[in-house]
Coordinates of C-alpha atoms and ligand atoms in Angstrom, one line a residue:
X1 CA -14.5 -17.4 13.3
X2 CA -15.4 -16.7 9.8
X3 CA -16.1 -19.1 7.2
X4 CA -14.8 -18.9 3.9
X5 CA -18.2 -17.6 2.7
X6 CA -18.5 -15.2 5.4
X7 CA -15.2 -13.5 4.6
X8 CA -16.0 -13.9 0.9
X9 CA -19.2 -11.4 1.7
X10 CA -17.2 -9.0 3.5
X11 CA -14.1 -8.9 1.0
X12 CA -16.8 -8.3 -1.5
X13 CA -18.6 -5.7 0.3
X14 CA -15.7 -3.7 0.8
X15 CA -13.9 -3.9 -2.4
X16 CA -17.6 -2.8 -3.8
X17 CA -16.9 0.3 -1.4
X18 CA -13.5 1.5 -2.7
X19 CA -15.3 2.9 -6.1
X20 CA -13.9 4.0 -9.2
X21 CA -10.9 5.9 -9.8
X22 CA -12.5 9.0 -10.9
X23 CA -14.6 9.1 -8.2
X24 CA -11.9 9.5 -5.5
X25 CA -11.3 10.3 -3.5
X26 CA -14.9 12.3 -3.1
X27 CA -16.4 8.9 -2.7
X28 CA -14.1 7.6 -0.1
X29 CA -15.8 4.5 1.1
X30 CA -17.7 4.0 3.9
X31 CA -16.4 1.9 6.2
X32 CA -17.0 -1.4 7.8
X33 CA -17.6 -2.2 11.1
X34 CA -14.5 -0.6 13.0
X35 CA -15.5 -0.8 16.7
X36 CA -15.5 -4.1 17.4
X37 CA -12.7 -4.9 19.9
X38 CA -11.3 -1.4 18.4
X39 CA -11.5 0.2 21.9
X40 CA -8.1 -1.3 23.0
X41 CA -6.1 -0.2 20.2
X42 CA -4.5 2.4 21.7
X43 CA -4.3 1.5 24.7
X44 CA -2.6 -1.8 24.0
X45 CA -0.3 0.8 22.3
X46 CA 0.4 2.5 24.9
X47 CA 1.2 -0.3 26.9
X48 CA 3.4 -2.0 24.3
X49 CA 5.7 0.9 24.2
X50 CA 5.6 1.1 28.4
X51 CA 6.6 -2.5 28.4
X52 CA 4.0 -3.7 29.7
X53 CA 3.7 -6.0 26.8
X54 CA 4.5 -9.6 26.6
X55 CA 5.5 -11.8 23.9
X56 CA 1.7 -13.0 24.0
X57 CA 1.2 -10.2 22.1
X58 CA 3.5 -10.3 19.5
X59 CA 5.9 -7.5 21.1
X60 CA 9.3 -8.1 22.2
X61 CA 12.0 -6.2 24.2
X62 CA 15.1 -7.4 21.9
X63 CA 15.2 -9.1 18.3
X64 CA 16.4 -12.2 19.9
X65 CA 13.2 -13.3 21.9
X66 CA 11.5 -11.5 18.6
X67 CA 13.5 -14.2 16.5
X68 CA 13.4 -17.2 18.6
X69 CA 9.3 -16.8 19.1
X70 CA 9.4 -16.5 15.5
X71 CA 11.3 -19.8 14.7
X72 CA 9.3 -21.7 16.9
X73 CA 5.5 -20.2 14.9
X74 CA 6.7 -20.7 11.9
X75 CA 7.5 -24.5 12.8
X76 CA 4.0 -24.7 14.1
X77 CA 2.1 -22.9 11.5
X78 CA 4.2 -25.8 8.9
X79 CA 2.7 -28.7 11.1
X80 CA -0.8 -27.3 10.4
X81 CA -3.4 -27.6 7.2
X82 CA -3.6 -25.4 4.6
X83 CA -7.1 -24.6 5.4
X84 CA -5.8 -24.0 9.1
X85 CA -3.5 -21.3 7.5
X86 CA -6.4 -20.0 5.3
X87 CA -8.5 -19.3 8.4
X88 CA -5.7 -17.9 10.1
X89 CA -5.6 -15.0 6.8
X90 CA -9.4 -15.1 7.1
X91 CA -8.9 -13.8 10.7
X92 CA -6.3 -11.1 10.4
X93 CA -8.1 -9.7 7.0
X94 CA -11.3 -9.1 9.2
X95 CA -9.5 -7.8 13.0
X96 CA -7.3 -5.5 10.6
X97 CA -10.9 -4.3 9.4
X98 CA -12.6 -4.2 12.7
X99 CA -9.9 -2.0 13.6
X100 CA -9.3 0.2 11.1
X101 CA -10.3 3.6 12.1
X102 CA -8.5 3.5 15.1
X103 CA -5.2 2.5 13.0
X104 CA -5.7 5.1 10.7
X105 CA -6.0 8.0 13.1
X106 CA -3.1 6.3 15.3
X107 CA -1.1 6.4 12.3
X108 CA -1.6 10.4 11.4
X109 CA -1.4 11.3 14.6
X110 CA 1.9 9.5 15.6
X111 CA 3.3 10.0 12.2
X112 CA 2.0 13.1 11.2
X113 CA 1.7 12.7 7.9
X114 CA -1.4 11.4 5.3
X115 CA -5.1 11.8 6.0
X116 CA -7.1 9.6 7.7
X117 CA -9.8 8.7 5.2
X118 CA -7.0 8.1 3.1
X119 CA -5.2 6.0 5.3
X120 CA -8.7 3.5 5.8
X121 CA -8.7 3.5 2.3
X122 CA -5.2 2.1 1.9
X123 CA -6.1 -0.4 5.5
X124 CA -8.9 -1.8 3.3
X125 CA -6.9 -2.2 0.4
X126 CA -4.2 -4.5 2.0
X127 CA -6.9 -6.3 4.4
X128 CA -9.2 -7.4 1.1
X129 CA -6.4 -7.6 -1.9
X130 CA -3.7 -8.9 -0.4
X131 CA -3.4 -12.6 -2.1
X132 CA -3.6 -15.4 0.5
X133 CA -2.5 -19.0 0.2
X134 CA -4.2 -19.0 -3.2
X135 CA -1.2 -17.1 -4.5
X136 CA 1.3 -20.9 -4.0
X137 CA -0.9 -23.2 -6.0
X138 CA 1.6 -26.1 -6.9
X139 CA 1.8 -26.1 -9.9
X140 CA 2.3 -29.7 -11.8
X141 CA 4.1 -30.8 -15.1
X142 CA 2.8 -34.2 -17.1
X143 CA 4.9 -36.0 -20.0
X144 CA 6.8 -38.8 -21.4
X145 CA 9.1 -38.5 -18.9
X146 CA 6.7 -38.8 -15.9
X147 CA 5.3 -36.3 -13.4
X148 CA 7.6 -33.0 -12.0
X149 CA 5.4 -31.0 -9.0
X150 CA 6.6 -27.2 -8.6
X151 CA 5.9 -26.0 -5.0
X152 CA 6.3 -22.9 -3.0
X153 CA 7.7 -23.7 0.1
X154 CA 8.5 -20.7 3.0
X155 CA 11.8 -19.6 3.6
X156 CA 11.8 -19.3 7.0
X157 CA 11.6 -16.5 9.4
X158 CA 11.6 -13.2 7.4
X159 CA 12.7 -9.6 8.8
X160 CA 10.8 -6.6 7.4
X161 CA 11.8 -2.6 7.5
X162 CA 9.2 -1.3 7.2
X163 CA 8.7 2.3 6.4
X164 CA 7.2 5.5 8.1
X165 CA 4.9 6.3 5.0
X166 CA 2.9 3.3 5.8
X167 CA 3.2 2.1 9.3
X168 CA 0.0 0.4 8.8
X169 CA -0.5 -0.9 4.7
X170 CA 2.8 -2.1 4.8
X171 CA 2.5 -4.5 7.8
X172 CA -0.6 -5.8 6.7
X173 CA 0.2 -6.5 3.7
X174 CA 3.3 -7.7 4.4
X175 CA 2.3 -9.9 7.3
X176 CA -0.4 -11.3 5.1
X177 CA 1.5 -12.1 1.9
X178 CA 4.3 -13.9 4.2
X179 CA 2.3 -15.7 6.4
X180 CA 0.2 -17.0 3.7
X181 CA 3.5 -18.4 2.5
X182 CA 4.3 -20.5 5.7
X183 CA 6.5 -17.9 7.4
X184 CA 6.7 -15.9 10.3
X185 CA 8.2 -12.3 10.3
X186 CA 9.7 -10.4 12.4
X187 CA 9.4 -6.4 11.6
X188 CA 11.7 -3.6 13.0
X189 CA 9.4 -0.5 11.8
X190 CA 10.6 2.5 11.3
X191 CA 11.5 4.5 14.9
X192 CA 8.9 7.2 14.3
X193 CA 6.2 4.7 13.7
X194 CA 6.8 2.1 16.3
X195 CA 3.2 2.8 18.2
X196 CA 1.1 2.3 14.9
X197 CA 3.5 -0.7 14.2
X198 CA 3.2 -1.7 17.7
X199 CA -0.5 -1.6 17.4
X200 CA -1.1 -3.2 14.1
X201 CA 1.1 -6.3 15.4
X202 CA -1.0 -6.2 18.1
X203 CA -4.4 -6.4 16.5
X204 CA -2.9 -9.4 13.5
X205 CA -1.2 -10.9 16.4
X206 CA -4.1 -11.0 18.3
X207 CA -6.3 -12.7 15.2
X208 CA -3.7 -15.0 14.4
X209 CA -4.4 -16.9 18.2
X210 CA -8.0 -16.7 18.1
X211 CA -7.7 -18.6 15.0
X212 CA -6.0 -21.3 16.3
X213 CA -2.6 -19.7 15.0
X214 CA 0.9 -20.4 17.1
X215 CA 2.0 -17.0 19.0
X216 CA 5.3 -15.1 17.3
X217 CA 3.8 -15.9 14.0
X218 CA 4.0 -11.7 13.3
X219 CA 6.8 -10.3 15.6
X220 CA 7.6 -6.7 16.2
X221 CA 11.0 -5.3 18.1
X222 CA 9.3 -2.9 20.4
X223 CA 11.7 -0.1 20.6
X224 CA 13.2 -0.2 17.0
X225 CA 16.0 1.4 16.0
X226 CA 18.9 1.3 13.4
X227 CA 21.1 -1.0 15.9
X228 CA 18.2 -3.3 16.5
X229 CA 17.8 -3.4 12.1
X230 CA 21.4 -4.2 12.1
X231 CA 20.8 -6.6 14.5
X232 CA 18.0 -8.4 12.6
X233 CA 19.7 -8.4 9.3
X234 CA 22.5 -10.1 11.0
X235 CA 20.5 -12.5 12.9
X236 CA 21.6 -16.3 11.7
X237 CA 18.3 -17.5 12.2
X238 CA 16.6 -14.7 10.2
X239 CA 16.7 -16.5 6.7
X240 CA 15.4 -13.6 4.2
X241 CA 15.1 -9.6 4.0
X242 CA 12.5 -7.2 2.8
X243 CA 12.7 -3.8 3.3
X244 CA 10.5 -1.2 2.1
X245 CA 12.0 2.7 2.5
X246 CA 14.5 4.6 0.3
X247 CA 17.7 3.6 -1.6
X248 CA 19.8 3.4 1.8
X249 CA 18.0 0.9 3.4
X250 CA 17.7 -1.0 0.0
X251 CA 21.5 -1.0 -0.3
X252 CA 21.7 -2.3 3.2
X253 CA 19.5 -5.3 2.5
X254 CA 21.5 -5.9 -0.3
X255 CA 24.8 -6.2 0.9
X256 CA 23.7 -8.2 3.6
X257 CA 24.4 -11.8 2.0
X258 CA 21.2 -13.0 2.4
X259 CA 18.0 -13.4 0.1
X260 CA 16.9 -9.9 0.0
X261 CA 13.7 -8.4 -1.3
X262 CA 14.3 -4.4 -2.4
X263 CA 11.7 -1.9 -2.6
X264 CA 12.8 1.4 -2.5
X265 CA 12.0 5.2 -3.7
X266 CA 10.2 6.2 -6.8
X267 CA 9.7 9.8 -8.3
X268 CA 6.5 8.9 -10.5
X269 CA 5.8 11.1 -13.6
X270 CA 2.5 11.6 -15.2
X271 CA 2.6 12.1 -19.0
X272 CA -0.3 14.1 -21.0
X273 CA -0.6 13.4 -24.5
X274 CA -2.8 16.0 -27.4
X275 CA -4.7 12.9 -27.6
X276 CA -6.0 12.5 -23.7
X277 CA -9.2 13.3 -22.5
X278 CA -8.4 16.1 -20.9
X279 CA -11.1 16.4 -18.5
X280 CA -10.8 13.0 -17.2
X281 CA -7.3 13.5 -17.0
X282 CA -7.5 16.4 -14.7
X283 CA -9.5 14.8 -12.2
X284 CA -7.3 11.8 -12.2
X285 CA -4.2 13.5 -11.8
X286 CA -5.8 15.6 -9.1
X287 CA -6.7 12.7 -7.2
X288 CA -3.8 10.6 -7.4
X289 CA -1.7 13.1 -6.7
X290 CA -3.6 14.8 -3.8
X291 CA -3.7 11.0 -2.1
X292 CA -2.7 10.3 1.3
X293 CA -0.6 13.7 0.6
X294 CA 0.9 12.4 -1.9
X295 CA 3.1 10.1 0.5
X296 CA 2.3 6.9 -0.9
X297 CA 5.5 5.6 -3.1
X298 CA 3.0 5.3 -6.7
X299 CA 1.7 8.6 -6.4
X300 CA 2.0 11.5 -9.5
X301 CA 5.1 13.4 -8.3
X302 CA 5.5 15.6 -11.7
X303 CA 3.1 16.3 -14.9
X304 CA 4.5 16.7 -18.4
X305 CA 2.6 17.7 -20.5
X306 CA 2.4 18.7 -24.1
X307 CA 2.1 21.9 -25.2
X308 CA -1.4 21.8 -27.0
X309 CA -3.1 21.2 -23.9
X310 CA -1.3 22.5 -21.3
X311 CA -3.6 25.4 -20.7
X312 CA -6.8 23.5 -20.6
X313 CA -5.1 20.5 -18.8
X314 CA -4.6 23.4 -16.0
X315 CA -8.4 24.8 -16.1
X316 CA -9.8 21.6 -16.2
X317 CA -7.5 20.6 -13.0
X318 CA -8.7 24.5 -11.1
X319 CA -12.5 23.2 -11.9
X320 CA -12.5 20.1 -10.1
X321 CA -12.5 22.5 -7.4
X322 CA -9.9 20.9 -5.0
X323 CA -6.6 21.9 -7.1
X324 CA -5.1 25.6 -6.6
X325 CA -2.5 27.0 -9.1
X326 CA 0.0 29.1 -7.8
X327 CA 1.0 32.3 -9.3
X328 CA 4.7 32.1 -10.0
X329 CA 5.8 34.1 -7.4
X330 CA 3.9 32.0 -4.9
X331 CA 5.6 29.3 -6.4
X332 CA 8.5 30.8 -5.7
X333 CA 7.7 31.2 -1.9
X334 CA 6.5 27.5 -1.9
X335 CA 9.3 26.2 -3.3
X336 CA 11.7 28.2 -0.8
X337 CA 9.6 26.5 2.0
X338 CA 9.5 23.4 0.9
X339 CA 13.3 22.5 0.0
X340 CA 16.0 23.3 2.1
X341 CA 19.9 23.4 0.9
X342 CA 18.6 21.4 -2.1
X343 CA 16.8 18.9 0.1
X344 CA 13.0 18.2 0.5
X345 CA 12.2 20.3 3.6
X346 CA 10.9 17.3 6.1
X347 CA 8.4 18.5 7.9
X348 CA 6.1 19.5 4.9
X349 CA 6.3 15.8 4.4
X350 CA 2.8 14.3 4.0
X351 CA 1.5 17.5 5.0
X352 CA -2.0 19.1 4.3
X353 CA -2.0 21.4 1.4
X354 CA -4.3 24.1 3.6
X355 CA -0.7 23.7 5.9
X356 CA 1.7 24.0 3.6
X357 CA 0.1 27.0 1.7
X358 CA -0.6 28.6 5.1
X359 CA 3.3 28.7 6.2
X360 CA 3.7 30.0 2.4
X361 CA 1.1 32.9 3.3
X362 CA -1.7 31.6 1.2
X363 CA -5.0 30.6 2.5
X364 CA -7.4 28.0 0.5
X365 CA -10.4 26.9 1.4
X366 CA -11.0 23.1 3.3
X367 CA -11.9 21.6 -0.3
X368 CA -8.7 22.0 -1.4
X369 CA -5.9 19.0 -1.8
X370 CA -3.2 19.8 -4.2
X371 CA -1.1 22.7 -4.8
X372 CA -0.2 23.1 -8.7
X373 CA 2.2 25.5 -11.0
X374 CA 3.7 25.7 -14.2
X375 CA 7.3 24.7 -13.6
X376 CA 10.5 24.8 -15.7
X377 CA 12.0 21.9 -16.7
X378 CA 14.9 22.3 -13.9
X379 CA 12.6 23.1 -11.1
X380 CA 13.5 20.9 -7.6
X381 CA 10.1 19.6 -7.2
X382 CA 10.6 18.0 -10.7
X383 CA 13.3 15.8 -9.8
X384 CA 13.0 15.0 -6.1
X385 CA 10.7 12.7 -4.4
X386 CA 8.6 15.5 -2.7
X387 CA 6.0 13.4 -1.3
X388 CA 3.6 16.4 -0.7
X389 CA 0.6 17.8 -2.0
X390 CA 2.3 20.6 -4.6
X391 CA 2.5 19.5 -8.3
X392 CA 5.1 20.9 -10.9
X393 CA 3.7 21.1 -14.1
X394 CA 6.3 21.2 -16.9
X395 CA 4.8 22.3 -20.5
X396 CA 6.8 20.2 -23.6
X397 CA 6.7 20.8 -27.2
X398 CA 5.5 17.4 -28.3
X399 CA 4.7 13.4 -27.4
X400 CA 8.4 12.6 -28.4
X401 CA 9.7 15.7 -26.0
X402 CA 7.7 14.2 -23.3
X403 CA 8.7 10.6 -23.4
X404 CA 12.3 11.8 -23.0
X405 CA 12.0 14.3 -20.1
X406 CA 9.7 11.8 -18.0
X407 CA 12.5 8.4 -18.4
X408 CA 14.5 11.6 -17.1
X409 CA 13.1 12.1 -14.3
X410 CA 11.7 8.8 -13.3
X411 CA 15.6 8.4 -12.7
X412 CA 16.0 4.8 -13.8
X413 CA 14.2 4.1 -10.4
X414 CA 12.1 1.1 -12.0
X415 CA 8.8 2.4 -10.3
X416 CA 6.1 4.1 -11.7
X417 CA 4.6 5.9 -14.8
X418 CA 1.4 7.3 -15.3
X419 CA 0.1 8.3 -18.9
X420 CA -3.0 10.1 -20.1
X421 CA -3.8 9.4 -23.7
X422 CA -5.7 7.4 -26.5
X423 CA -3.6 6.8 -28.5
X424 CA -2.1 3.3 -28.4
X425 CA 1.2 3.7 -30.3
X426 CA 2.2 6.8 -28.1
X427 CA 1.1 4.0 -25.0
X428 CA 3.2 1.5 -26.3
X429 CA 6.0 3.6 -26.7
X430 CA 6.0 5.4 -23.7
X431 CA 5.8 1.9 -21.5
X432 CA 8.7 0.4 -23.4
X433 CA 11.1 3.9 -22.8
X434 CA 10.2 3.7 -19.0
X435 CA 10.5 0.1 -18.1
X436 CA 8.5 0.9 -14.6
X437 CA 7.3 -1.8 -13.0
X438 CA 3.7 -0.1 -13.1
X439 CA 2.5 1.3 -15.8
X440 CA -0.8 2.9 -15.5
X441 CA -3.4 4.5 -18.2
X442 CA -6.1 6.5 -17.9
X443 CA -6.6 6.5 -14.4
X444 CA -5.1 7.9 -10.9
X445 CA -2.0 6.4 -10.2
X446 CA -3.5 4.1 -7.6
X447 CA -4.8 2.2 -9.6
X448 CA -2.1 0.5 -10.4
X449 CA -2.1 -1.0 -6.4
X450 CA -5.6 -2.3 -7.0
X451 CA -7.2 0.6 -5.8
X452 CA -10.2 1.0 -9.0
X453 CA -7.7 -1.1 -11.2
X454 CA -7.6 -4.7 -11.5
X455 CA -5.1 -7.1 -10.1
X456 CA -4.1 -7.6 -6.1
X457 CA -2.3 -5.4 -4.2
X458 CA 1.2 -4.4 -2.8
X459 CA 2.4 -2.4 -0.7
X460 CA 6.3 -3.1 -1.2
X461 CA 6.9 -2.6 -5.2
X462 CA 9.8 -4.3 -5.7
X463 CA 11.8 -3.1 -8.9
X464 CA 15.5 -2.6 -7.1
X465 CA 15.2 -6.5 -7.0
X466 CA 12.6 -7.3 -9.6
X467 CA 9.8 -9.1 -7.9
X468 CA 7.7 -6.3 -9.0
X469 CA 4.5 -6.2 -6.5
X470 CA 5.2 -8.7 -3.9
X471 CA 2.7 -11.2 -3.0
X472 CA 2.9 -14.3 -1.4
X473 CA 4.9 -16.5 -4.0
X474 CA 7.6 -13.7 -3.7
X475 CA 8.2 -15.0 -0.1
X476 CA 8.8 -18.8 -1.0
X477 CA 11.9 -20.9 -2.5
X478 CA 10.8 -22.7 -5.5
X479 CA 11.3 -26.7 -5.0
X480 CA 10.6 -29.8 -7.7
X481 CA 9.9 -33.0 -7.1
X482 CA 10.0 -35.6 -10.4
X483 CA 9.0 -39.0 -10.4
X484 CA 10.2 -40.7 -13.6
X485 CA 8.0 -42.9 -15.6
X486 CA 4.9 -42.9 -13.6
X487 CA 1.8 -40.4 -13.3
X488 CA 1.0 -39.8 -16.3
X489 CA -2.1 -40.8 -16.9
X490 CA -3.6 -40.3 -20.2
Ligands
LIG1 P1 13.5 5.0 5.0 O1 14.4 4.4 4.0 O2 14.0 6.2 5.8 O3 13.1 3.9 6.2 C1 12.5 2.7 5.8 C2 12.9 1.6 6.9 O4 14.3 1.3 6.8 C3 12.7 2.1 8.3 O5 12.3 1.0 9.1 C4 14.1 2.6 8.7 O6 14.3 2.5 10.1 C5 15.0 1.6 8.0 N1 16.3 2.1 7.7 C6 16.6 3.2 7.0 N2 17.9 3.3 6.9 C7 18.5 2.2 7.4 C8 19.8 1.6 7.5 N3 20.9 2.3 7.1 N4 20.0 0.4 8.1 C9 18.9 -0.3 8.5 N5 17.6 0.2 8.4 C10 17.4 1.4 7.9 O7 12.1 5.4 4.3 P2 10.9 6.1 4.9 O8 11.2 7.6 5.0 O9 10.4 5.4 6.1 O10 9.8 5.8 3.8 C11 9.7 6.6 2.6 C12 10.5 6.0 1.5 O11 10.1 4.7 1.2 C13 10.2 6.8 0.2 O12 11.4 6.9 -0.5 C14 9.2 5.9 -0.6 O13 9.3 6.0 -2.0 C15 9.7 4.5 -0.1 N6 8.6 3.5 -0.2 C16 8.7 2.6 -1.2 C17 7.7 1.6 -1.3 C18 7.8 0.6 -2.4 O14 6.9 -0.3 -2.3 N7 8.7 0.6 -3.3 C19 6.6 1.6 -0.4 C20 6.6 2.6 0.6 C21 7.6 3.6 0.7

């Protein structure tokens, strides 16, 4: 097992590796060790769906046995130290690294959608800047009155939907922010994800024990579906509810009576003010919004920009060499593929650009990771969560123009914004008119998860609910203790 020094050189390491934002994702990061014990990945995958799995593995036939393995961990992992539980998050930060190559191309191929460097990228992310038990510090309260200790505690046994976007980000991040907290969780993932779920349980599960951890700590229903989610939400002894997807699921959660933890859809726009720099801007927007295929939830779904530098915005996004602008009437052949009866056309989903553009009869060259084009106002694209590599670009007269068309089309959704500019007034007032819960400046949007931006990361954004990005405090009950009189002592 690693010591706390140990994992300190490796989280450091990595997190040296992920580079700047304007870098990306050119400099994708090299990555650490990924063979060790990465073999059975896989395999064990295969086997879990077969099931030939046991609950030593984390994997279970219904959400009962899930549930009842999970109560029992969770009252084990509360009988044990606090340092126990750090070396437990010690453990599954470095297997989920170990392992991360394999999870990545598990996830594209079974999912079809991101890219693989991408998706190590995002593996990284949530194994090195997820917060760990540091993120529940009691927190203590001296005065005339006496002492008053605020503490964390867990809730319990938490179920997580998890989403098809990020089979594996989301469970690690998830499993780490809620174990952390003195839970145990059982996920139902989504249906067309349940092999790269499968497998990621595996590989945490696996950690957990050879840390010393109880088994059923991290749970999974082996063959989920939306009777076994019903099932789970319902489940008496399931005592809280995250799920990560769209509004539907969100809703779900909601109504179920229980403490429920929302994070739902986004449609992110990216604003461009006269006074950006424009070249830096390019590059940013470019590779935030060519990420992962533009799949992740944060990522720059529309561009507004004002009409001084639209133009040059545009040639300075051509010359980073891996954006291609669409003639209008390719556009127009684009956009006919890609939405259906006024719906986003699913299988473009998280798709290559060289695929997409292919299907639309255009070929570009292997460089190449975003489609762009100057769109009106009312184009689809604009409004809907596309969550694929094309761009609309909508031209606006002015700053004031843009500010209004962007809380628009963010759609009260509570999300994300994006803005390119210097000046800090036009910053200010921008962040204020779009009350997302991530705001960034200046860079891709990415970097608002952490990603070559400061702070930790999350992979469930929680702004239906208002946690914001989840960590491990989000997965706790708050409880006082006062003692009158005494302990204060100054
Ligand atoms: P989805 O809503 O279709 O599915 C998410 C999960 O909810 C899956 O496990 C699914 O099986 C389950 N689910 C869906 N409907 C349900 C119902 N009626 N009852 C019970 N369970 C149900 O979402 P998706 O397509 O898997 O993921 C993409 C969506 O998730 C996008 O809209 C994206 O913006 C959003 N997302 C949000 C965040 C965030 O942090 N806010 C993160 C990732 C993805």
């Amino acid at each position: 097992m690693m010591n706390d020094g140990q994992i300190a050189a490796v989280v450091t390491k990595v997190l040296a590796e992920l580079g700047s934002p304007a870098k990306t994702p050119q400099s994708a990061p090299s990555v650490p060790a990924q063979n060790v014990a990465a073999g059975s990945v896989a395999e064990t995958a295969a086997s879990a769906l077969s099931g030939r799995g046991s609950s030593s593995d984390g994997l279970f036939d219904s959400v009962d046995e899930a549930v009842e393995a999970a109560v029992l961990a969770q009252k084990q992992l509360i009988g044990m130290t606090l340092e126990q539980r750090k070396e437990i998050i010690a453990s599954m930060r470095k297997a989920v690294l170990e392992n991360n190559r394999k999870l990545a191309e598990l996830a594209v191929s079974e999912t079809k959608l991101g890219r693989v460097e991408d998706k190590i990228r995002e593996n990284i992310l949530c194994a090195c800047k997820t917060p760990g038990v540091e993120d529940i510090q009691t927190t203590a309260l001296s005065g005339d009155d006496g002492l008053m200790l605020l503490e964390y505690a867990p809730m319990g046994v938490i179920g997580a939907l998890t989403p098809i976007t990020n089979p594996t980000g989301t469970l690690i991040n998830n499993s780490i922010g809620m174990i952390a907290a003195g839970n145990s969780v059982v996920f139902n993932p989504h249906p067309n994800a349940r092999q790269t779920s499968a497998a990621v349980v595996q590989v945490i599960h696996k950690a957990i024990v050879d840390a010393g951890g109880p088994a059923g700590l991290v749970a999974l229903v082996r063959v989920p579906t939306l009777d076994t989610a019903k099932e789970l939400i319902e489940h008496p002894k399931v005592i809280m509810l995250v799920a990560t997807g769209g509004k539907p699921v969100v809703r779900v959660v909601l109504s179920s009576g229980k403490k429920a933890i929302g994070a739902g859809a986004g449609n992110p726009p990216v604003l461009v003010d006269e006074t950006a720099n424009i070249r830096r801007a390019a590059q940013c927007i470019v590779d935030g919004a060519s990420v992962n295929n533009n799949i992740f939830c944060i990522c720059e779904k529309e561009a507004i920009i004002v009409e001084e530098v639209y133009e040059t915005l545009i040639k300075f996004m051509q010359e980073t060499g891996k954006a291609y602008l669409l003639t209008a009437e390719e556009a127009d052949r684009v956009t006919k593929l890609v939405v259906k009866d006024g719906k986003i056309n699913a299988p473009y989903i998280g798709k290559d650009v060289q695929i997409i553009l292919r299907d639309a009869g255009i070929q570009v060259n292997d460089a190449c990771r975003l489609a762009i084009f100057r769109a009106q106002p009312d184009h689809p694209l604009v409004w809907k969560e596309q969550m694929m590599p094309v761009l609309p670009l909508v031209c606006v007269k002015d700053f004031d123009a843009a500010v209004e068309f962007a809380v628009k089309v963010e759609g009260g959704n509570r999300h994300t914004a994006v803005m390119h500019s210097t000046n800090v007034e036009h910053m200010t007032r921008f962040a204020r008119a779009i009350q997302t819960t991530i705001f960034v400046k200046n860079a891709p949007c990415y970097a608002g998860i952490g990603l070559g931006g400061e702070g930790h990361t999350s992979f469930t954004i929680a702004g239906p609910t208002g946690e914001g990005l989840t960590s491990a405090r989000s997965f706790t009950r708050q409880r006082r203790c006062t003692l009158v009189e005494s302990f204060r002592i100054i």
